[in-house]
Short mmCIF file of C-alpha atoms and ligand atoms in Angstrom, two decimals:
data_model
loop_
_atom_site.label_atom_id
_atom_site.label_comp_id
_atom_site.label_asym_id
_atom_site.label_seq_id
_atom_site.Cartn_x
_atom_site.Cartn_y
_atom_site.Cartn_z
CA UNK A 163 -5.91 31.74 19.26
CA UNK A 164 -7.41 31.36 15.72
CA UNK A 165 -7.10 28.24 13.83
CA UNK A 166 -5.09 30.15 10.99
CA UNK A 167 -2.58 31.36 13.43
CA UNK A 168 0.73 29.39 13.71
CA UNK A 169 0.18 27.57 16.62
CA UNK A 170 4.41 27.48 17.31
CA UNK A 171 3.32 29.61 19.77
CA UNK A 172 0.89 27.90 21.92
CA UNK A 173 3.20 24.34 21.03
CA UNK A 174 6.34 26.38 22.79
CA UNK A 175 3.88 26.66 26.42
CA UNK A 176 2.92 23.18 25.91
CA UNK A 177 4.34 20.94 28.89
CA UNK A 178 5.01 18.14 26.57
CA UNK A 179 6.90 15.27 28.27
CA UNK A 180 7.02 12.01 26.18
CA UNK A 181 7.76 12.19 22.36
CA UNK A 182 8.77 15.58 23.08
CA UNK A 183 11.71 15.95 20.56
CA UNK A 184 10.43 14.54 17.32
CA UNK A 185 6.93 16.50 18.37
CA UNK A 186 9.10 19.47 18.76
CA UNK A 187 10.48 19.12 15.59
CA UNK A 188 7.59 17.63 13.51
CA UNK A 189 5.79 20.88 14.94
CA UNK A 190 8.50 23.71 14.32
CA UNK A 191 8.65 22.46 11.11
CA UNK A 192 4.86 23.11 10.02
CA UNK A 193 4.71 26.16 12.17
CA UNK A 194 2.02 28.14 10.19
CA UNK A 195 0.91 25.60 7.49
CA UNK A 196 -2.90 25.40 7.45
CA UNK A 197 -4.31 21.89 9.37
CA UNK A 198 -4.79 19.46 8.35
CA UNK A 199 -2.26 18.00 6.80
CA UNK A 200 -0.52 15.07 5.45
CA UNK A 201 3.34 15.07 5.94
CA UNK A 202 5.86 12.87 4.41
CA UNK A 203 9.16 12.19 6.31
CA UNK A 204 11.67 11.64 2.93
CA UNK A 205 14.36 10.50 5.17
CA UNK A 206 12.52 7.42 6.38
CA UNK A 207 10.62 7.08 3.54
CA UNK A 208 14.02 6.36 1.75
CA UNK A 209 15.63 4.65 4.85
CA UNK A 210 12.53 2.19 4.30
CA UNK A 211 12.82 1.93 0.57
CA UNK A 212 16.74 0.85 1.62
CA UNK A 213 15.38 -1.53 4.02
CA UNK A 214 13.04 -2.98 1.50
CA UNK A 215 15.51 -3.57 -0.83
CA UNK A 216 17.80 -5.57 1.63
CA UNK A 217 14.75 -7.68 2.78
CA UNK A 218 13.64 -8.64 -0.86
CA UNK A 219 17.68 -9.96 -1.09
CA UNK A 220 18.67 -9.44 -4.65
CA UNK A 221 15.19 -9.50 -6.16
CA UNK A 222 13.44 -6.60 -8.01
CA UNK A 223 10.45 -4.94 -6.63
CA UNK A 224 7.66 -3.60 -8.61
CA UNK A 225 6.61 -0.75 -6.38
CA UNK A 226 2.51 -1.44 -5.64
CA UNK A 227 0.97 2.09 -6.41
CA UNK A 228 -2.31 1.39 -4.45
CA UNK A 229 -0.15 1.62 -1.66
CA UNK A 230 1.63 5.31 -2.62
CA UNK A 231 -0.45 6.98 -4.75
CA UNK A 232 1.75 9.96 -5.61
CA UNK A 233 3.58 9.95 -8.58
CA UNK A 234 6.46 11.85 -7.09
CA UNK A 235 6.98 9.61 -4.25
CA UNK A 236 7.10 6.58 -7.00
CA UNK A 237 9.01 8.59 -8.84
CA UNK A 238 11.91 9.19 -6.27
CA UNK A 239 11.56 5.84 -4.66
CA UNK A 240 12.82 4.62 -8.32
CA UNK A 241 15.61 6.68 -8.21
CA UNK A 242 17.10 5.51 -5.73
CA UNK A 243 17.69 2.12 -7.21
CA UNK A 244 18.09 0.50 -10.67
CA UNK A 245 16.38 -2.59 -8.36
CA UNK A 246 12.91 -0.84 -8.28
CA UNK A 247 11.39 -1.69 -12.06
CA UNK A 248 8.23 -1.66 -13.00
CA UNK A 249 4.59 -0.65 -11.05
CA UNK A 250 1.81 -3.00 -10.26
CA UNK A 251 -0.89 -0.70 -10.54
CA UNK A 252 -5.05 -1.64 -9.41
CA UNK A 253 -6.27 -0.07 -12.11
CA UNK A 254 -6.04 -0.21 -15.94
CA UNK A 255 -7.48 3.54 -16.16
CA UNK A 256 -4.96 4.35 -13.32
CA UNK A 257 -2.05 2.43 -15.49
CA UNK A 258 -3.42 4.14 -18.67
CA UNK A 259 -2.45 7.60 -16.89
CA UNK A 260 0.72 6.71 -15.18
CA UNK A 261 1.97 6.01 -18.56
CA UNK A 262 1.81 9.36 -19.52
CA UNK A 263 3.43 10.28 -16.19
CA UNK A 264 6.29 9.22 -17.82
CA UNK A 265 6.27 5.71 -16.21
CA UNK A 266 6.48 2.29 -18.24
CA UNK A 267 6.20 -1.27 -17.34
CA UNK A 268 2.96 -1.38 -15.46
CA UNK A 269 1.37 -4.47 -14.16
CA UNK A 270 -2.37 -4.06 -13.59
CA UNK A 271 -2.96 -6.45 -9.84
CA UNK A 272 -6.80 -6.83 -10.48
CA UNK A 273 -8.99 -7.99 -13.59
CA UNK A 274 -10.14 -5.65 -15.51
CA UNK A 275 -13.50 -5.81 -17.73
CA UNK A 276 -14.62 -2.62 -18.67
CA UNK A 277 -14.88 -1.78 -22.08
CA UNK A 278 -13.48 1.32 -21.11
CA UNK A 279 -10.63 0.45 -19.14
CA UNK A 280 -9.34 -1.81 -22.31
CA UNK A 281 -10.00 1.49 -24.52
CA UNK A 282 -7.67 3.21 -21.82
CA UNK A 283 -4.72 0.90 -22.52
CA UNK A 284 -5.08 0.14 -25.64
CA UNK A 285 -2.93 4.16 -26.58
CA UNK A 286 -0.19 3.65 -25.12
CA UNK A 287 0.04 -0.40 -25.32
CA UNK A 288 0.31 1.07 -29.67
CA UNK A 289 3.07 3.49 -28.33
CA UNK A 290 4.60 0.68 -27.27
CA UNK A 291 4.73 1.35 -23.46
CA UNK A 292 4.00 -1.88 -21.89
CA UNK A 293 0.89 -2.67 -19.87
CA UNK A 294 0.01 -6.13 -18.38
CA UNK A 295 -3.44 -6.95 -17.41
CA UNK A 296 -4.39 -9.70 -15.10
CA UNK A 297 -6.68 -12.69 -15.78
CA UNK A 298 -8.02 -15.63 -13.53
CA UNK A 299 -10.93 -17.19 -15.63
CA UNK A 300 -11.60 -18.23 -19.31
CA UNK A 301 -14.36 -15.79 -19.02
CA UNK A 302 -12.25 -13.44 -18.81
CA UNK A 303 -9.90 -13.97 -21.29
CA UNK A 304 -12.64 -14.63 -24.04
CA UNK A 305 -13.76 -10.78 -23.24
CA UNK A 306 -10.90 -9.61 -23.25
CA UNK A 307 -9.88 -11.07 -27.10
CA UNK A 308 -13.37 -9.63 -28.18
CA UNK A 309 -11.93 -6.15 -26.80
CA UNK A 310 -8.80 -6.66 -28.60
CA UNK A 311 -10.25 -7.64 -31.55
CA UNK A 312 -12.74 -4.34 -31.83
CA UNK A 313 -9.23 -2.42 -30.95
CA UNK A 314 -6.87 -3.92 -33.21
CA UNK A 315 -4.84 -4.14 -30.08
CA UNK A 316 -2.96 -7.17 -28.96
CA UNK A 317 -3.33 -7.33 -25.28
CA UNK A 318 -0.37 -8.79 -22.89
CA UNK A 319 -1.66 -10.80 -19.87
CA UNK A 320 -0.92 -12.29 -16.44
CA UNK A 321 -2.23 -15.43 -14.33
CA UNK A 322 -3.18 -14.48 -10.94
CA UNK A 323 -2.49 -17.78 -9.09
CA UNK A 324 -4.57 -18.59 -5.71
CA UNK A 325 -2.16 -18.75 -2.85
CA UNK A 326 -4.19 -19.28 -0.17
CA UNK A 327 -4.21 -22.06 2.70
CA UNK A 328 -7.77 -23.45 3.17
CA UNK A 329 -8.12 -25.60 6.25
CA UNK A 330 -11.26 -27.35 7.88
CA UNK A 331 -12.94 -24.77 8.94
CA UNK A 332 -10.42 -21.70 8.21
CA UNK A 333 -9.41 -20.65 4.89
CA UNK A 334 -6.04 -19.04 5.44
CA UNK A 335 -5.76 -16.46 2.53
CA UNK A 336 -7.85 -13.90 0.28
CA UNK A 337 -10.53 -14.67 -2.00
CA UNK A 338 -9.32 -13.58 -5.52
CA UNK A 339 -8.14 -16.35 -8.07
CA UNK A 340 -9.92 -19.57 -8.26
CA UNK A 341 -6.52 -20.95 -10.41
CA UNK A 342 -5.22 -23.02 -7.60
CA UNK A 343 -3.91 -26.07 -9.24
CA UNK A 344 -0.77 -26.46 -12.14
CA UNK A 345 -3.87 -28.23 -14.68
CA UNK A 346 -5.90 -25.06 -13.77
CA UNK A 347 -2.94 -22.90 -14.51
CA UNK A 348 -2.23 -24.08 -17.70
CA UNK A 349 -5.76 -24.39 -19.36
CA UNK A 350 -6.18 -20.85 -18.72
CA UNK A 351 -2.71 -20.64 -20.23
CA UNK A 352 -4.59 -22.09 -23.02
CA UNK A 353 -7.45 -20.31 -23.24
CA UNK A 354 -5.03 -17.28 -23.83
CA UNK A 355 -3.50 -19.02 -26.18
CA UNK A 356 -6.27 -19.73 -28.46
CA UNK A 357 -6.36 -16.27 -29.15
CA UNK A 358 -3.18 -15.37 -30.51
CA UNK A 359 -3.46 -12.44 -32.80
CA UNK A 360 -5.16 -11.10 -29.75
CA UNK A 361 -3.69 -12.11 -26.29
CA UNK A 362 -0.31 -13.15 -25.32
CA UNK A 363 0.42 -14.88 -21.94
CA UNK A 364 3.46 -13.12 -20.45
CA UNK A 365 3.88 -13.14 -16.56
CA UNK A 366 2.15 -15.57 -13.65
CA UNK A 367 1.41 -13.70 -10.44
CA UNK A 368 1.05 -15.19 -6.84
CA UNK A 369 0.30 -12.93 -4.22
CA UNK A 370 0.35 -14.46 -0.78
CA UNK A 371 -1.90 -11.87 1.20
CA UNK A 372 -1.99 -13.91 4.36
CA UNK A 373 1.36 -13.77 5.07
CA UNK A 374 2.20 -10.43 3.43
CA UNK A 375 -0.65 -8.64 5.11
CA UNK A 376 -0.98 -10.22 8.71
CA UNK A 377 0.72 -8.93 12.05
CA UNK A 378 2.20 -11.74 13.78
CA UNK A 379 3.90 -9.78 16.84
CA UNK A 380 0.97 -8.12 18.21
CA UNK A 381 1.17 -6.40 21.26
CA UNK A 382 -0.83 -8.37 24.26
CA UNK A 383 -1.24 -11.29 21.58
CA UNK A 384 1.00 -14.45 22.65
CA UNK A 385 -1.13 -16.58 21.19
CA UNK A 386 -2.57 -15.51 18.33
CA UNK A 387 0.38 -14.54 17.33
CA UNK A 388 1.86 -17.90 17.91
CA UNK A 389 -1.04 -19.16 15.71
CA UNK A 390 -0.50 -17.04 12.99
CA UNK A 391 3.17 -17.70 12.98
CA UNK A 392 2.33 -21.57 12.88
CA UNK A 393 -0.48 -21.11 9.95
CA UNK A 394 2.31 -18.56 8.40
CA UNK A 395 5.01 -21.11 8.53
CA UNK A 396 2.66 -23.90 6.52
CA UNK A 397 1.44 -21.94 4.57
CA UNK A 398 4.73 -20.58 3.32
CA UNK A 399 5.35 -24.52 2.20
CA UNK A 400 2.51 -25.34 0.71
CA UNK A 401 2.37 -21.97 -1.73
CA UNK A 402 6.23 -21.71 -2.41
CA UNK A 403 5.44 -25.43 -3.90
CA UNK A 404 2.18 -24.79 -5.66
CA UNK A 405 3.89 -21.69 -7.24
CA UNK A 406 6.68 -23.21 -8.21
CA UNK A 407 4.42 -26.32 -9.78
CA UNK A 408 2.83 -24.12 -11.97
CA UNK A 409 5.83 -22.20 -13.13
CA UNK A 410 7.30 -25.65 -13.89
CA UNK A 411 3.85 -26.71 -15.62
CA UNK A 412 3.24 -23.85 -17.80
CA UNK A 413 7.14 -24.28 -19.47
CA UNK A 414 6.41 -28.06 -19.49
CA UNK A 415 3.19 -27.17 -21.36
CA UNK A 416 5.99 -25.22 -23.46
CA UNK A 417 4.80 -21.48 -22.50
CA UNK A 418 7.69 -19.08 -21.58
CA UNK A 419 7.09 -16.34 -18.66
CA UNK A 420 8.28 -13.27 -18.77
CA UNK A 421 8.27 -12.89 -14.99
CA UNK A 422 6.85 -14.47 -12.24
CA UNK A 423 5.57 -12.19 -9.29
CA UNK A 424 5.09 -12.78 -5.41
CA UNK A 425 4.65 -11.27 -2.26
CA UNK A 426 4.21 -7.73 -0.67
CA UNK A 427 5.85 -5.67 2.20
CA UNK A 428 5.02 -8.26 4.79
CA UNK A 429 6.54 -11.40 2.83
CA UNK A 430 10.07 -9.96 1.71
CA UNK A 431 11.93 -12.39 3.51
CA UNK A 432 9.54 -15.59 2.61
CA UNK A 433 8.89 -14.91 -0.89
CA UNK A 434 11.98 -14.27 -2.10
CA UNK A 435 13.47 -17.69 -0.89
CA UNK A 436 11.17 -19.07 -3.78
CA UNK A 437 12.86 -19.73 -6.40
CA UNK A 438 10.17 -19.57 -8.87
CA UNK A 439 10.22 -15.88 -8.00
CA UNK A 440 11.55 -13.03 -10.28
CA UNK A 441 10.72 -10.36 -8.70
CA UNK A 442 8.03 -8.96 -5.60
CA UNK A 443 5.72 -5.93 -5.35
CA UNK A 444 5.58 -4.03 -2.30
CA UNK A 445 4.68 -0.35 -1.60
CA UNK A 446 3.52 -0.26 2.55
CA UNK A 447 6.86 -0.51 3.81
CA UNK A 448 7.70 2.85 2.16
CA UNK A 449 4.89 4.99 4.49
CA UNK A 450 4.95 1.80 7.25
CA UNK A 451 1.59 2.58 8.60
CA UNK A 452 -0.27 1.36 11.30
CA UNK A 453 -1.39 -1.87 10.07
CA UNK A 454 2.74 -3.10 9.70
CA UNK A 455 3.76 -1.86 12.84
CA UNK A 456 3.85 -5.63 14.28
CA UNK A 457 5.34 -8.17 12.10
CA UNK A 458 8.08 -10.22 13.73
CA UNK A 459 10.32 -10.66 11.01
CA UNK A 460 11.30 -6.42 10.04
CA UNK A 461 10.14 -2.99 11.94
CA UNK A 462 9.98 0.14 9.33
CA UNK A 463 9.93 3.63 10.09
CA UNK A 464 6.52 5.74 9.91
CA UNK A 465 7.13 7.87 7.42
CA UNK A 466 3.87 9.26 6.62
CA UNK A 467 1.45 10.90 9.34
CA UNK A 468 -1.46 13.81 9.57
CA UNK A 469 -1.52 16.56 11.32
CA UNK A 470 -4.88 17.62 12.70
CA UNK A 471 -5.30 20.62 15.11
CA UNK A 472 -6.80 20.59 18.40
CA UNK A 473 -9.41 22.65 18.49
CA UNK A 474 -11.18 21.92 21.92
CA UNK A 475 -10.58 20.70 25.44
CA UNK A 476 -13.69 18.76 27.09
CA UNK A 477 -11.81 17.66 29.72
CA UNK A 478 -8.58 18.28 31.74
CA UNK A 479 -6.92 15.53 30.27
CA UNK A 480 -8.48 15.26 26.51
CA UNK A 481 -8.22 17.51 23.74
CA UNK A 482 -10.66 17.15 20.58
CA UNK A 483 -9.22 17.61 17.17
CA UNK A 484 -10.85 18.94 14.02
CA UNK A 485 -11.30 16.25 11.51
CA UNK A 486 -9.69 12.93 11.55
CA UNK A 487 -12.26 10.21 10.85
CA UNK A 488 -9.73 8.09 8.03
CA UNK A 489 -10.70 4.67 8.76
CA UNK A 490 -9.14 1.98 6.67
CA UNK A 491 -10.79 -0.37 4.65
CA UNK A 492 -10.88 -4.16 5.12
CA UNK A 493 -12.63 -5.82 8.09
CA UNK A 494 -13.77 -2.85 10.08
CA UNK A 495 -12.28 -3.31 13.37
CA UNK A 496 -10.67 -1.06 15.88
CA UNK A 497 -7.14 -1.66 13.84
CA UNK A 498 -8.45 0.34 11.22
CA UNK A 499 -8.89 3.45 12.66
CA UNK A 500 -5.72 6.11 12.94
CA UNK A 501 -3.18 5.47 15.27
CA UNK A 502 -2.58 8.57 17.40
CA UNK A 503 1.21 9.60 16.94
CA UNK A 504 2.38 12.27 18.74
CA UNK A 505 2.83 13.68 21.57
CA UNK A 506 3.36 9.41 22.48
CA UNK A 507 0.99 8.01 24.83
CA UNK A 508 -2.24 9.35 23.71
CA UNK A 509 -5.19 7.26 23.15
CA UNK A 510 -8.51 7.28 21.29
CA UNK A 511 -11.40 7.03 22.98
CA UNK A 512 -13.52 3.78 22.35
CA UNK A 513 -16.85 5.32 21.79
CA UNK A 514 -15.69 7.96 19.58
CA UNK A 515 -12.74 6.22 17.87
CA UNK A 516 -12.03 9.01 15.16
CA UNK A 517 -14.59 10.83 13.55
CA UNK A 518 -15.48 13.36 10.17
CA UNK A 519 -15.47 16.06 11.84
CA UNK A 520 -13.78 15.31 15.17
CA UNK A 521 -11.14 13.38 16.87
CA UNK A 522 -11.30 13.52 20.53
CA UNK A 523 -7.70 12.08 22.35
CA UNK A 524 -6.77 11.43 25.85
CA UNK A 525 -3.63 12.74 26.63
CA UNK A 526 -1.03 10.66 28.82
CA UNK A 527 -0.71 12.32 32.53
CA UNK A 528 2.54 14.55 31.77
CA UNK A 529 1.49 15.85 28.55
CA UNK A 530 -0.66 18.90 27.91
CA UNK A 531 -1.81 20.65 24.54
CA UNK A 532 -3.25 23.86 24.28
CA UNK A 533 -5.53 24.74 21.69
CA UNK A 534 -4.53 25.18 18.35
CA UNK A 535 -1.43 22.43 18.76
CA UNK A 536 -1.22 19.86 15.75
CA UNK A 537 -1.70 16.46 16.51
CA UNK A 538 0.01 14.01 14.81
CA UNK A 539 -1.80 10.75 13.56
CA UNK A 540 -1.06 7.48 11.37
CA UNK A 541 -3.12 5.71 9.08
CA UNK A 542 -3.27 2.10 9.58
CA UNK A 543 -2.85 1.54 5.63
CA UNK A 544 -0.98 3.06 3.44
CA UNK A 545 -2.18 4.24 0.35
CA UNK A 546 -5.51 5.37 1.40
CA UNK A 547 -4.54 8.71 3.23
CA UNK A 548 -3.66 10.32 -0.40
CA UNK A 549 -7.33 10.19 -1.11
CA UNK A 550 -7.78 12.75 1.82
CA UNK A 551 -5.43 14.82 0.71
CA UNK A 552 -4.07 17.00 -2.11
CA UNK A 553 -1.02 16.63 -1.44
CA UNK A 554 2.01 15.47 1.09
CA UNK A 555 3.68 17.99 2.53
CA UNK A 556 7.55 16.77 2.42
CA UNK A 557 10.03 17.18 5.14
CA UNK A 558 13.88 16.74 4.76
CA UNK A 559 16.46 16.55 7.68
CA UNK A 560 13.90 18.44 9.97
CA UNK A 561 12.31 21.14 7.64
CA UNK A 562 9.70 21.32 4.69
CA UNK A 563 11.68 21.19 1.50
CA UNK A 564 8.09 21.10 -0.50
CA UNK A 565 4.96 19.22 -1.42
CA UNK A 566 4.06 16.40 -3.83
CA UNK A 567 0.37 16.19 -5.15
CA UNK A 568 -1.01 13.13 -4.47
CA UNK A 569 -3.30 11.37 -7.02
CA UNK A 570 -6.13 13.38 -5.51
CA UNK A 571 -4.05 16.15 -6.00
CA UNK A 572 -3.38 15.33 -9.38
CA UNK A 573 -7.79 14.90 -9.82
CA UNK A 574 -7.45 11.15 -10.46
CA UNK A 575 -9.89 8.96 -8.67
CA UNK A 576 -9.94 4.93 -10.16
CA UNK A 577 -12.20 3.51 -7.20
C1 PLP B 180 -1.25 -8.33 -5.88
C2 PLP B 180 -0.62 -7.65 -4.73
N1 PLP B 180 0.71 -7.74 -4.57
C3 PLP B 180 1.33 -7.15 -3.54
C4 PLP B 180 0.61 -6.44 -2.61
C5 PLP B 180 1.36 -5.88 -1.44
O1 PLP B 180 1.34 -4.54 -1.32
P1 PLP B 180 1.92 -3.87 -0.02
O2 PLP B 180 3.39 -4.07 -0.02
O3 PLP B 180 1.54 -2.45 -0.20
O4 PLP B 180 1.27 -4.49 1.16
C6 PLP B 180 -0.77 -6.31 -2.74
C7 PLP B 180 -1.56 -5.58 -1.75
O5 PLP B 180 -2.73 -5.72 -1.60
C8 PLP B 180 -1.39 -6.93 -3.83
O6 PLP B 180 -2.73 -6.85 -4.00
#
């Protein structure tokens, strides 16, 4: 068969023995759509925002767009609850153009310094939509009231605050803020403040990456896992009471916050026991991909996947797929390449792992493909598989029910 016939045909000879219902379904329903592709479950994608929303207890989340990158899916993720307000956004360009996707309240996650990207906010911060940038040194800030000032635009800002664990020998976190301390919070408080025509200090930010971002119920892993759980659990202390010290220091030091933001998809349950907290950002959970598949404390649903086709069979028991090679970024490691899906069981092979133009998969004992059969595959993060693709197909109770363009889709690009 050719690659542009609907390979329902060749999927209904398959022998397919594990996984064989949802592949079943997952395949009737793309019968004849053109591989690859990426598909978006809305059922668990909403089951997972509902899950979210229980695990961040009564808290708002600010839904972290690096991690969706479609507007529709942020879009209908929002209306499913008054609790989902705002975006954190990693991009002031990318924050600039959401705001004329008709979304306000935008929180920009990562400094921004470019001329440019200032000039991008600086429209709709004088229609009044409301942008915050982030700041974590005096250098910074001094920029930044020099961009102002040549705008005539007064710029609204947030403290990133360190919350990382360093240890002899181990630092326990991600290298972003050097504000660690409540004195180092609340000079750069005062830093903004010396600009006031320019800059106004509105929201504090501390984003605990090493517990928000790190399996701790690996497969195989007693005791790393136990290890991480133990450096989890102190570090939980120590940053819940440095965040809380400098949320007490800056309104001693008589500054009033807006909001104070914590946590991601992996610290629901930790950060929002802080009481300095008003409200988290998370986005993974909605997609769950690879990478948050083992985390003691919650289990969501994979709702987004790719579909490649198999185009080749080298061997009795492996079939070779067209495409595929969507490694993650971060540490490159073997937990950044795709997770084969379905049929369940298959594996990658180690000295191929998955590559740009093929993706060869051993297939477990009782399961055969023929060629032509889609292949389904997760990401291990979750935002970065709408750069591959234009857009998500979307699939409702079993069938397509349309597409949303992703921001590739859409021909933005921020990084
Ligand atoms: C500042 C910040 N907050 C929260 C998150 C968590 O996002 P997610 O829930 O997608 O893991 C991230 C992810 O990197 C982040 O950078």
């Amino acid at each position: 068969m050719t690659a542009s016939e609907p390979f329902s045909e060749s999927a209904s000879k398959s022998p397919i023995a594990i996984g064989t219902d949802r592949y079943r379904m997952l395949a009737q329903a793309i019968a004849g759509q053109p591989l690859p592709l990426a598909l978006l479950d809305l059922d668990l994608l909403e089951a997972n925002a509902q899950a979210m929303l229980d695990r961040a207890g009564s808290l708002p989340i600010r839904l972290g767009s690096k991690s969706i990158r479609c507007v529709e899916v942020m879009q209908r993720v929002q209306a499913l609850s008054p609790r989902f307000q705002g975006l954190l956004c990693y991009s002031a360009r990318e924050a600039a153009w959401l705001s004329t996707q008709g979304f306000d309240d935008l929180l920009v996650a990562y400094p921004s310094i470019d001329r440019r990207d200032i000039e991008a906010v600086a429209t709709p911060l004088a229609q009044g939509r409301r942008i915050v940038l982030m700041v974590d040194d005096a250098e910074q800030v001094t920029a930044l009231a020099a961009q102002a000032r040549a705008l005539g635009v007064k710029l609204l800002l947030c403290i990133d605050l360190d919350m990382s664990m360093s240890l002899p020998g181990l630092h326990f976190g991600v290298r972003r803020s050097p504000v660690t301390t409540p004195a180092q919070t609340v000079a750069l408080a005062q830093a903004i403040a010396a600009h006031p025509a320019e800059l106004k200090l509105v929201g504090l930010m501390g984003y605990e990456g090493q517990i928000a971002g790190l399996q701790d119920a690996l497969p195989g892993k007693a005791i790393k896992n136990a290890i991480v759980r133990a450096l989890k659990r102190r570090s939980i202390v120590q940053l819940t009471a440095r965040r809380c010290a400098c949320v007490a220091a800056l309104r001693e030091a008589g500054f009033s916050l807006e909001f104070v933001n914590g946590g991601g998809t992996g610290s629901l349950e930790s950060t929002r026991e802080d009481s300095s907290v008003t409200e988290v950002a998370a986005g993974s959970g909605l997609y769950s991909p690879g990478l948050f598949d083992h985390f003691a404390a919650f289990h969501h649903q994979p709702a987004l996947c790719f579909v490649l086709q198999a185009v080749r069979r080298p061997l009795p028991d492996v079939v070779t797929c067209a495409g595929g090679g969507y490694i993650a970024s971060g540490p490159a490691g073997v937990d950044r390449l795709p997770t084969p899906y379905l049929p369940a069981g298959m594996t990658l092979l180690p000295l191929e792992g998955a590559g740009e133009v093929q993706t060869p998969v051993t297939l477990p004992q009782s399961t055969q493909l023929a060629i032509g059969d889609p292949v389904f595959f997760r990401h291990a993060k979750a935002g970065e598989l709408a750069e591959r693709f234009d857009h998500f197909l979307l699939l409702r109770n079993g069938a397509i029910v349309g597409s949303a363009p992703t921001y590739r889709g859409q021909a933005q690009n921020f990084f």
